[in-house]
């Protein structure tokens, strides 16, 4: 059984005593834990497949062809409304789309790293969030290697902080579609990394509270 | 779901076929929308929505008359869309809508279209058939305007309506007052200038376009709704706008009507320009003579 904590040789020997093994159910626990790990692996595999499908659906909604079809059928939907037709919360939807857009080679690298870690007895998180974080790190390395400076949300904000003019309007919203942050400076400049649809959802929420 | 909800009234008479002009009166469904219904409207279309406290009213309204030779069995009941059914001497049956809000694409419009969708067994020919005896009258209104004023505005851009339904110009029930003029200026079959069988009739509260042909599907109703929104919006808010700009605005709708056949659509717009010239000047060009003057009784107007 892989153990997460370091044991002295005497302690390991104690645990390997048949009587102790039976009492502590170590074999059964190990078997079930392996099943859980396999199930997580399988679930992650299904999630990767799901992500590719969701990206196709997302792309259709945003495509010219998709927009024309919606118009032909007389349907007007915001992005938020479209997302609500899926059986997950918007936060998971956005993560799944991000995963679906990660290059296959990066996904393979992530899975390879997970397999290596598992073989070494380490705990591994095969999840959407972990893959996104891993992919982000890989992209940073690639960009650094190519000599380009990666424009991240953090660096953008840092650069802007350095030159920030007087802010005359701010909007901050923790919504179902993700966090929204909008700032308007006195020179009229709009600062945000959110999509227009997300900002409109935030404004709609504010208006509903004022109504 | 937030916002305005369209529901049946429970009035049994609305779900029965009555005799001519005996159906219950239409309700005004263009009142009572909420912020969530119009929040995503672009600014230039929000001007067509009036606010009263926390409620919204559409500035423009529209109503449809759906004429059919038969109504689908077991489908005659109250619908959110219709104020009632009645027998119609020219065709058989007529389903008349309530007074609907006439809107740009929005959550509110989704709800109007949903009413059409729910009434598909009355509107779609595959369930309730129609033939060439049936028409599809469309009545429009604008808050703050009577029919005469609205007619004077929309006539500047109504050539497209003539072009789309030009074959109906031979129909006695909808071919008079070809110039969409007021009583004193009317021309064309002058002995009938005061009758109601005009292309577009001043109803006092609005304008009834009698020219449009029968409704054969929910989609055709949607396309006409969209076309008339553009017509009223442009006529009221951009009266000095050019015909070219108006045609550009409505081209996607007309393309959808003609299954993206751009050749046919170009012909429709060419006809629309000729019909508009006729409306504006009283002059009839050769390309539209066969529709408006088949017996050459107005050859003095030919150019």
Coordinates of C-alpha atoms in Angstrom, one line a residue:
Chain A
X1 CA 0.0 0.0 0.0
X2 CA 1.3 3.5 -0.8
X3 CA 1.6 5.5 2.3
X4 CA 1.5 9.2 2.4
X5 CA 3.5 9.6 5.5
X6 CA 7.1 8.4 6.2
X7 CA 7.4 5.4 8.5
X8 CA 10.3 4.0 10.4
X9 CA 11.3 0.5 9.4
X10 CA 9.9 -0.9 12.6
X11 CA 6.6 0.8 12.0
X12 CA 6.4 -0.5 8.4
X13 CA 7.2 -4.0 9.7
X14 CA 4.4 -3.7 12.3
X15 CA 1.9 -2.8 9.6
X16 CA 3.0 -5.8 7.5
X17 CA 2.2 -8.2 10.3
X18 CA -0.7 -10.4 9.0
X19 CA -2.8 -9.9 12.1
X20 CA -2.4 -6.1 11.8
X21 CA -3.0 -6.2 8.1
X22 CA -6.3 -8.0 8.7
X23 CA -7.3 -5.8 11.6
X24 CA -6.6 -2.6 9.7
X25 CA -8.1 -3.9 6.5
X26 CA -5.0 -2.7 4.6
X27 CA -5.4 -5.0 1.7
X28 CA -9.1 -4.3 1.2
X29 CA -8.5 -0.6 1.6
X30 CA -5.7 -0.7 -0.9
X31 CA -7.9 -2.5 -3.4
X32 CA -10.8 -0.1 -3.0
X33 CA -8.5 2.9 -3.1
X34 CA -7.1 1.6 -6.3
X35 CA -10.6 1.3 -7.7
X36 CA -11.2 4.9 -6.7
X37 CA -8.1 6.0 -8.5
X38 CA -9.1 4.0 -11.5
X39 CA -12.5 5.5 -11.4
X40 CA -11.0 9.0 -11.1
X41 CA -8.7 8.2 -14.1
X42 CA -11.7 7.0 -16.1
X43 CA -13.8 10.0 -15.1
X44 CA -11.0 12.3 -16.1
X45 CA -10.8 10.5 -19.4
X46 CA -14.5 11.0 -20.0
X47 CA -14.2 14.7 -19.0
X48 CA -11.5 15.2 -21.6
X49 CA -13.9 13.7 -24.2
X50 CA -16.7 15.9 -22.9
X51 CA -14.4 19.0 -23.2
X52 CA -13.8 18.4 -26.9
X53 CA -17.6 18.1 -27.5
X54 CA -18.4 21.2 -25.4
X55 CA -15.8 23.2 -27.3
X56 CA -17.6 22.3 -30.6
X57 CA -20.9 23.3 -29.1
X58 CA -19.4 26.6 -27.8
X59 CA -17.8 27.3 -31.2
X60 CA -21.1 26.7 -33.0
X61 CA -22.9 29.1 -30.7
X62 CA -20.3 31.8 -31.5
X63 CA -20.1 31.0 -35.2
X64 CA -21.7 32.9 -38.0
X65 CA -23.6 29.8 -39.0
X66 CA -24.8 29.3 -35.5
X67 CA -25.9 32.9 -35.1
X68 CA -27.8 32.7 -38.4
X69 CA -29.6 29.5 -37.3
X70 CA -30.6 31.0 -34.0
X71 CA -31.9 34.1 -35.9
X72 CA -33.8 31.9 -38.3
X73 CA -35.6 30.2 -35.5
X74 CA -36.3 33.5 -33.8
X75 CA -34.2 32.7 -30.7
X76 CA -32.1 35.4 -28.9
X77 CA -29.8 34.1 -26.2
X78 CA -27.1 35.6 -24.2
X79 CA -24.0 33.4 -23.6
X80 CA -25.2 33.0 -20.0
X81 CA -28.5 31.6 -21.2
X82 CA -26.8 29.2 -23.6
X83 CA -24.5 28.0 -20.8
X84 CA -27.6 27.4 -18.5
X85 CA -28.9 24.8 -21.0
X86 CA -26.0 22.5 -20.0
X87 CA -26.3 20.4 -16.8
X88 CA -23.4 22.1 -14.9
X89 CA -22.8 25.4 -13.3
X90 CA -21.3 28.1 -15.5
X91 CA -17.9 27.9 -13.7
X92 CA -17.5 24.2 -14.6
X93 CA -18.6 25.0 -18.2
X94 CA -15.9 27.6 -18.6
X95 CA -13.3 25.3 -17.2
X96 CA -14.4 22.5 -19.5
X97 CA -14.1 24.8 -22.5
X98 CA -10.6 25.8 -21.4
X99 CA -9.7 22.1 -21.2
X100 CA -11.1 21.4 -24.6
X101 CA -8.9 24.0 -26.1
X102 CA -5.7 22.7 -24.6
X103 CA -3.5 21.1 -27.2
X104 CA -3.5 17.3 -27.2
X105 CA 0.2 17.2 -26.7
X106 CA -0.1 19.2 -23.5
X107 CA -2.8 16.9 -22.3
X108 CA -0.7 13.8 -23.1
X109 CA 2.2 15.4 -21.2
X110 CA 0.0 16.0 -18.2
X111 CA -1.2 12.4 -18.2
X112 CA 2.3 11.2 -18.6
X113 CA 3.4 13.2 -15.6
X114 CA 0.5 11.9 -13.5
X115 CA 1.4 8.3 -14.4
X116 CA 5.0 8.9 -13.5
X117 CA 4.0 10.4 -10.1
X118 CA 1.6 7.5 -9.4
X119 CA 4.3 5.0 -10.2
X120 CA 6.5 6.7 -7.6
X121 CA 3.7 6.3 -5.0
X122 CA 2.8 10.0 -5.0
X123 CA -0.7 11.4 -4.8
X124 CA -1.9 12.7 -8.1
X125 CA -4.8 15.1 -8.9
X126 CA -6.2 14.2 -12.3
X127 CA -8.8 17.0 -12.6
X128 CA -9.9 19.8 -14.8
X129 CA -8.4 22.4 -12.5
X130 CA -5.1 20.6 -12.3
X131 CA -4.8 20.2 -16.0
X132 CA -5.6 23.9 -16.6
X133 CA -2.9 24.9 -14.1
X134 CA -0.4 22.5 -15.7
X135 CA -1.2 23.8 -19.2
X136 CA -0.8 27.4 -18.0
X137 CA 2.6 26.5 -16.7
X138 CA 3.6 24.8 -20.0
X139 CA 2.5 27.8 -22.0
X140 CA 4.6 30.1 -19.8
X141 CA 7.6 28.0 -20.3
X142 CA 7.1 27.9 -24.1
X143 CA 6.6 31.7 -24.2
X144 CA 9.7 32.3 -22.1
X145 CA 11.7 29.9 -24.3
X146 CA 10.7 31.8 -27.4
X147 CA 11.6 35.1 -25.8
X148 CA 8.1 36.4 -25.8
X149 CA 6.6 38.0 -22.7
X150 CA 3.4 36.3 -21.8
X151 CA 0.6 38.7 -21.3
X152 CA -1.2 37.3 -18.3
X153 CA -4.1 38.9 -16.5
X154 CA -1.6 39.6 -13.7
X155 CA 1.0 41.3 -15.8
X156 CA -1.7 43.4 -17.6
X157 CA -3.0 44.6 -14.3
X158 CA 0.5 45.3 -13.0
X159 CA 1.4 47.3 -16.0
X160 CA -1.8 49.2 -15.7
X161 CA -1.3 49.8 -12.0
X162 CA 1.9 51.5 -12.9
X163 CA 0.2 54.0 -15.2
X164 CA -3.3 54.0 -13.7
X165 CA -5.1 57.3 -14.1
X166 CA -7.9 58.3 -11.8
X167 CA -10.7 55.6 -11.8
X168 CA -14.2 57.0 -12.0
X169 CA -16.2 53.8 -12.2
X170 CA -15.7 50.3 -10.9
X171 CA -17.9 47.2 -11.2
X172 CA -17.0 44.0 -9.4
X173 CA -19.3 40.9 -9.5
X174 CA -19.0 37.3 -8.5
X175 CA -21.4 35.8 -10.9
X176 CA -22.4 32.4 -12.1
X177 CA -20.4 33.1 -15.3
X178 CA -17.3 33.8 -13.4
X179 CA -15.9 37.0 -11.8
X180 CA -16.4 40.3 -13.5
X181 CA -14.2 43.3 -13.0
X182 CA -14.7 46.5 -14.9
X183 CA -13.0 49.8 -14.5
X184 CA -13.5 53.1 -16.3
X185 CA -10.8 55.7 -16.0
X186 CA -11.3 59.5 -16.2
X187 CA -10.0 59.5 -19.8
X188 CA -12.8 57.2 -20.7
X189 CA -10.7 54.1 -21.0
X190 CA -12.5 50.9 -20.2
X191 CA -10.3 48.3 -18.4
X192 CA -11.5 44.7 -18.3
X193 CA -10.6 41.2 -19.3
X194 CA -14.2 40.0 -19.3
X195 CA -16.3 39.4 -22.3
X196 CA -19.1 41.7 -23.1
X197 CA -21.7 39.1 -22.3
X198 CA -20.3 38.6 -18.8
X199 CA -20.4 42.4 -18.2
X200 CA -24.0 42.6 -19.4
X201 CA -24.9 39.8 -17.0
X202 CA -23.4 41.8 -14.1
X203 CA -25.3 44.9 -15.1
X204 CA -28.5 42.8 -15.4
X205 CA -27.9 41.5 -11.9
X206 CA -27.5 45.1 -10.6
X207 CA -30.6 46.3 -12.4
X208 CA -32.6 43.4 -10.9
X209 CA -31.6 44.6 -7.5
X210 CA -32.6 48.1 -8.2
X211 CA -36.0 47.1 -9.7
Chain B
X1 CA -38.6 32.4 -15.4
X2 CA -38.4 36.1 -14.6
X3 CA -40.1 38.9 -16.5
X4 CA -43.5 39.1 -18.3
X5 CA -45.5 35.8 -18.5
X6 CA -48.0 35.2 -21.3
X7 CA -50.8 32.9 -20.1
X8 CA -54.3 32.0 -21.3
X9 CA -57.1 33.9 -19.7
X10 CA -59.5 31.0 -19.1
X11 CA -62.3 32.7 -21.1
X12 CA -64.0 29.8 -22.9
X13 CA -65.1 32.0 -25.8
X14 CA -61.5 32.5 -26.8
X15 CA -61.3 28.7 -27.5
X16 CA -64.4 28.5 -29.7
X17 CA -65.2 29.5 -33.3
X18 CA -67.7 32.3 -33.2
X19 CA -69.6 33.9 -36.0
X20 CA -68.1 36.7 -38.0
X21 CA -66.9 39.7 -35.8
X22 CA -68.2 38.0 -32.6
X23 CA -64.9 36.9 -31.1
X24 CA -63.7 38.3 -27.8
X25 CA -61.8 41.6 -27.9
X26 CA -58.0 41.4 -28.1
X27 CA -55.9 42.1 -25.0
X28 CA -53.0 44.5 -25.1
X29 CA -50.0 42.3 -24.5
X30 CA -47.5 45.0 -25.1
X31 CA -47.6 46.2 -21.4
X32 CA -46.1 44.8 -18.3
X33 CA -42.6 43.6 -19.4
X34 CA -39.9 43.7 -16.8
X35 CA -36.3 44.8 -16.8
X36 CA -35.1 41.3 -17.5
X37 CA -37.1 41.2 -20.7
X38 CA -35.4 44.2 -22.2
X39 CA -32.1 44.4 -20.5
X40 CA -30.1 43.1 -23.5
X41 CA -31.7 45.4 -26.0
X42 CA -29.2 47.6 -27.8
X43 CA -29.6 51.3 -27.0
X44 CA -31.0 52.2 -30.4
X45 CA -33.9 49.7 -29.9
X46 CA -34.5 50.6 -26.3
X47 CA -35.9 53.9 -27.5
X48 CA -38.8 51.9 -28.8
X49 CA -39.6 50.7 -25.3
X50 CA -41.4 53.0 -22.8
X51 CA -40.9 52.7 -19.1
X52 CA -43.6 53.2 -16.5
X53 CA -42.2 52.6 -13.0
X54 CA -40.9 49.1 -13.0
X55 CA -42.9 48.0 -16.1
X56 CA -42.1 48.5 -19.7
X57 CA -44.4 49.0 -22.7
X58 CA -43.5 48.6 -26.3
X59 CA -43.9 51.7 -28.4
X60 CA -44.9 49.6 -31.5
X61 CA -47.6 47.0 -31.7
X62 CA -48.6 44.4 -34.2
X63 CA -51.5 42.1 -34.8
X64 CA -52.0 39.2 -37.2
X65 CA -55.1 37.7 -38.8
X66 CA -54.5 34.1 -39.7
X67 CA -57.0 32.9 -42.3
X68 CA -57.5 29.1 -42.9
X69 CA -59.8 26.9 -44.9
X70 CA -59.8 24.4 -42.1
X71 CA -58.6 24.3 -38.5
X72 CA -56.8 21.2 -37.1
X73 CA -59.2 19.0 -35.2
X74 CA -58.9 19.1 -31.5
X75 CA -56.7 22.3 -31.8
X76 CA -59.4 24.9 -31.4
X77 CA -58.8 26.0 -27.9
X78 CA -57.6 29.1 -26.2
X79 CA -54.0 30.1 -27.0
X80 CA -51.9 32.7 -25.4
X81 CA -51.4 34.2 -28.9
X82 CA -55.0 34.5 -30.1
X83 CA -57.9 36.6 -28.8
X84 CA -60.2 34.2 -30.6
X85 CA -61.5 32.4 -33.7
X86 CA -64.3 33.3 -36.0
X87 CA -65.8 32.2 -39.3
X88 CA -64.6 34.1 -42.3
X89 CA -66.7 34.4 -45.5
X90 CA -63.8 34.6 -47.9
X91 CA -61.8 31.7 -46.7
X92 CA -63.4 29.7 -43.9
X93 CA -61.9 30.5 -40.5
X94 CA -59.8 33.3 -39.0
X95 CA -57.7 33.3 -35.9
X96 CA -56.8 36.8 -34.6
X97 CA -53.9 37.6 -32.3
X98 CA -54.0 39.8 -29.3
X99 CA -52.2 43.1 -29.7
X100 CA -48.6 42.1 -29.5
X101 CA -45.5 44.1 -28.7
X102 CA -43.4 44.7 -31.8
X103 CA -39.8 44.4 -30.7
X104 CA -36.2 44.0 -31.7
X105 CA -34.5 40.7 -30.9
X106 CA -34.7 40.3 -27.1
X107 CA -35.8 38.1 -24.3
X108 CA -39.2 39.7 -24.6
X109 CA -39.4 38.9 -28.3
X110 CA -38.4 35.3 -27.5
X111 CA -41.6 35.1 -25.4
X112 CA -43.7 36.5 -28.2
X113 CA -42.2 33.9 -30.6
X114 CA -42.9 31.3 -28.0
X115 CA -46.6 32.1 -28.2
X116 CA -46.4 31.6 -32.0
X117 CA -44.6 28.3 -31.5
X118 CA -47.3 27.1 -29.1
X119 CA -50.0 28.0 -31.7
X120 CA -48.3 26.1 -34.5
X121 CA -51.2 23.8 -35.0
X122 CA -53.3 26.8 -36.1
X123 CA -50.6 28.7 -38.0
X124 CA -48.8 25.9 -39.9
X125 CA -50.5 24.8 -43.1
X126 CA -49.4 21.2 -42.4
X127 CA -52.0 21.2 -39.6
X128 CA -54.5 23.9 -40.6
X129 CA -54.5 24.3 -44.3
X130 CA -55.1 27.5 -46.3
X131 CA -55.4 28.4 -50.0
X132 CA -55.2 31.5 -52.2
X133 CA -58.5 32.8 -51.0
X134 CA -56.9 33.3 -47.6
X135 CA -55.1 36.4 -46.6
X136 CA -52.7 37.4 -43.8
X137 CA -53.7 40.9 -42.6
X138 CA -51.2 42.7 -40.4
X139 CA -52.1 45.6 -38.2
X140 CA -49.4 47.9 -36.8
X141 CA -49.6 50.7 -34.2
X142 CA -47.3 53.3 -32.7
X143 CA -47.8 54.9 -29.3
X144 CA -48.6 58.6 -29.7
X145 CA -49.7 58.3 -33.3
X146 CA -53.1 57.7 -34.9
X147 CA -53.5 55.6 -38.0
X148 CA -53.4 58.6 -40.4
X149 CA -50.0 59.8 -39.1
X150 CA -48.6 56.3 -39.0
X151 CA -49.8 55.6 -42.5
X152 CA -48.1 58.8 -43.7
X153 CA -44.8 57.6 -42.3
X154 CA -44.8 54.0 -43.3
X155 CA -45.9 54.7 -46.9
X156 CA -42.4 56.1 -47.5
X157 CA -40.9 52.6 -47.2
X158 CA -43.8 50.3 -48.0
X159 CA -42.7 49.4 -51.5
X160 CA -41.2 46.2 -50.1
X161 CA -44.6 45.1 -48.9
X162 CA -46.0 45.5 -52.4
X163 CA -43.1 43.7 -53.9
X164 CA -43.4 40.7 -51.5
X165 CA -47.1 40.3 -52.1
X166 CA -47.5 41.7 -55.5
X167 CA -49.7 38.8 -56.7
X168 CA -52.3 39.9 -54.3
X169 CA -52.6 43.3 -55.9
X170 CA -55.2 41.7 -58.3
X171 CA -57.4 40.8 -55.3
X172 CA -60.4 42.9 -54.9
X173 CA -60.2 42.8 -51.1
X174 CA -56.8 44.6 -50.9
X175 CA -55.9 46.6 -54.0
X176 CA -57.4 50.0 -53.5
X177 CA -55.6 53.3 -52.7
X178 CA -52.4 52.1 -54.3
X179 CA -50.7 55.3 -53.2
X180 CA -51.4 54.8 -49.5
X181 CA -52.8 58.3 -49.5
X182 CA -55.2 60.2 -47.4
X183 CA -58.8 60.4 -48.6
X184 CA -58.5 63.5 -50.7
X185 CA -55.4 62.3 -52.5
X186 CA -56.3 58.7 -53.3
X187 CA -56.0 57.4 -56.9
X188 CA -56.7 54.1 -58.6
X189 CA -60.2 52.8 -59.2
X190 CA -61.5 56.1 -57.9
X191 CA -65.1 54.9 -57.5
X192 CA -63.9 52.8 -54.6
X193 CA -61.6 55.2 -52.9
X194 CA -63.6 55.2 -49.7
X195 CA -63.9 51.5 -49.3
X196 CA -62.0 49.4 -46.7
X197 CA -60.4 47.1 -49.3
X198 CA -57.2 49.1 -49.5
X199 CA -53.6 47.9 -49.6
X200 CA -53.1 49.6 -46.2
X201 CA -56.1 50.9 -44.3
X202 CA -56.1 53.7 -41.7
X203 CA -57.9 52.0 -38.8
X204 CA -57.8 55.1 -36.6
X205 CA -55.7 53.4 -33.9
X206 CA -53.2 52.0 -36.4
X207 CA -52.7 50.8 -40.0
X208 CA -54.0 47.5 -41.3
X209 CA -51.9 46.1 -44.2
X210 CA -54.4 43.9 -46.1
X211 CA -52.0 43.0 -48.9
X212 CA -49.9 40.3 -47.2
X213 CA -50.8 36.8 -48.2
X214 CA -51.8 33.9 -45.9
X215 CA -49.7 32.6 -43.1
X216 CA -48.4 29.2 -43.9
X217 CA -45.9 28.6 -41.0
X218 CA -44.7 29.9 -37.7
X219 CA -41.4 30.9 -39.4
X220 CA -43.2 33.0 -42.0
X221 CA -45.0 34.8 -39.2
X222 CA -41.7 35.4 -37.5
X223 CA -40.1 36.8 -40.6
X224 CA -43.0 39.2 -41.2
X225 CA -42.9 40.3 -37.6
X226 CA -39.2 41.1 -38.1
X227 CA -39.8 42.9 -41.4
X228 CA -42.6 45.0 -40.0
X229 CA -40.5 45.9 -37.0
X230 CA -37.8 47.3 -39.3
X231 CA -40.5 49.1 -41.4
X232 CA -42.1 50.8 -38.4
X233 CA -38.8 51.5 -36.6
X234 CA -37.2 53.0 -39.7
X235 CA -40.3 55.0 -40.7
X236 CA -40.9 56.4 -37.3
X237 CA -37.3 57.0 -36.1
X238 CA -35.5 57.6 -39.4
X239 CA -38.1 59.1 -41.7
X240 CA -35.4 60.9 -43.7
X241 CA -33.4 57.8 -44.1
X242 CA -32.6 56.5 -47.5
X243 CA -34.3 53.7 -49.3
X244 CA -30.9 52.1 -49.8
X245 CA -30.3 52.1 -46.0
X246 CA -33.7 50.6 -45.3
X247 CA -33.2 47.9 -47.9
X248 CA -29.8 47.1 -46.4
X249 CA -31.5 46.7 -43.0
X250 CA -34.2 44.3 -44.2
X251 CA -32.1 42.4 -46.7
X252 CA -31.2 39.6 -44.2
X253 CA -34.9 39.1 -43.4
X254 CA -35.9 39.0 -47.1
X255 CA -33.0 36.6 -47.8
X256 CA -34.4 34.3 -45.1
X257 CA -37.8 34.5 -46.6
X258 CA -36.4 33.4 -50.0
X259 CA -34.0 30.7 -48.6
X260 CA -31.0 32.8 -49.3
X261 CA -31.7 33.0 -53.1
X262 CA -29.9 36.3 -53.7
X263 CA -31.1 36.4 -57.4
X264 CA -34.7 36.3 -56.4
X265 CA -34.1 38.7 -53.6
X266 CA -32.5 41.2 -55.9
X267 CA -35.6 41.0 -58.1
X268 CA -37.8 41.6 -55.1
X269 CA -35.8 44.7 -54.2
X270 CA -35.9 45.9 -57.8
X271 CA -39.7 45.6 -57.7
X272 CA -39.8 47.3 -54.3
X273 CA -38.0 50.3 -55.7
X274 CA -40.5 50.5 -58.5
X275 CA -43.5 50.1 -56.2
X276 CA -42.1 52.8 -53.9
X277 CA -41.8 55.1 -56.9
X278 CA -45.4 54.4 -57.6
X279 CA -46.4 55.1 -54.0
X280 CA -44.4 58.3 -54.0
X281 CA -45.3 59.8 -57.4
X282 CA -48.3 57.9 -58.7
X283 CA -46.2 56.8 -61.7
X284 CA -46.4 53.2 -62.8
X285 CA -43.3 51.8 -64.5
X286 CA -43.4 49.0 -67.0
X287 CA -42.0 46.3 -64.7
X288 CA -45.0 46.5 -62.3
X289 CA -47.8 47.3 -64.7
X290 CA -49.1 43.8 -64.9
X291 CA -49.6 43.8 -61.1
X292 CA -51.2 47.1 -60.6
X293 CA -52.9 47.9 -63.9
X294 CA -53.4 44.6 -65.8
X295 CA -56.3 46.1 -67.8
X296 CA -54.5 49.3 -68.7
X297 CA -57.2 51.5 -67.1
X298 CA -54.6 53.8 -65.7
X299 CA -52.3 54.1 -68.7
X300 CA -52.1 57.8 -68.1
X301 CA -49.9 56.9 -65.1
X302 CA -47.5 54.8 -67.1
X303 CA -43.9 55.9 -67.5

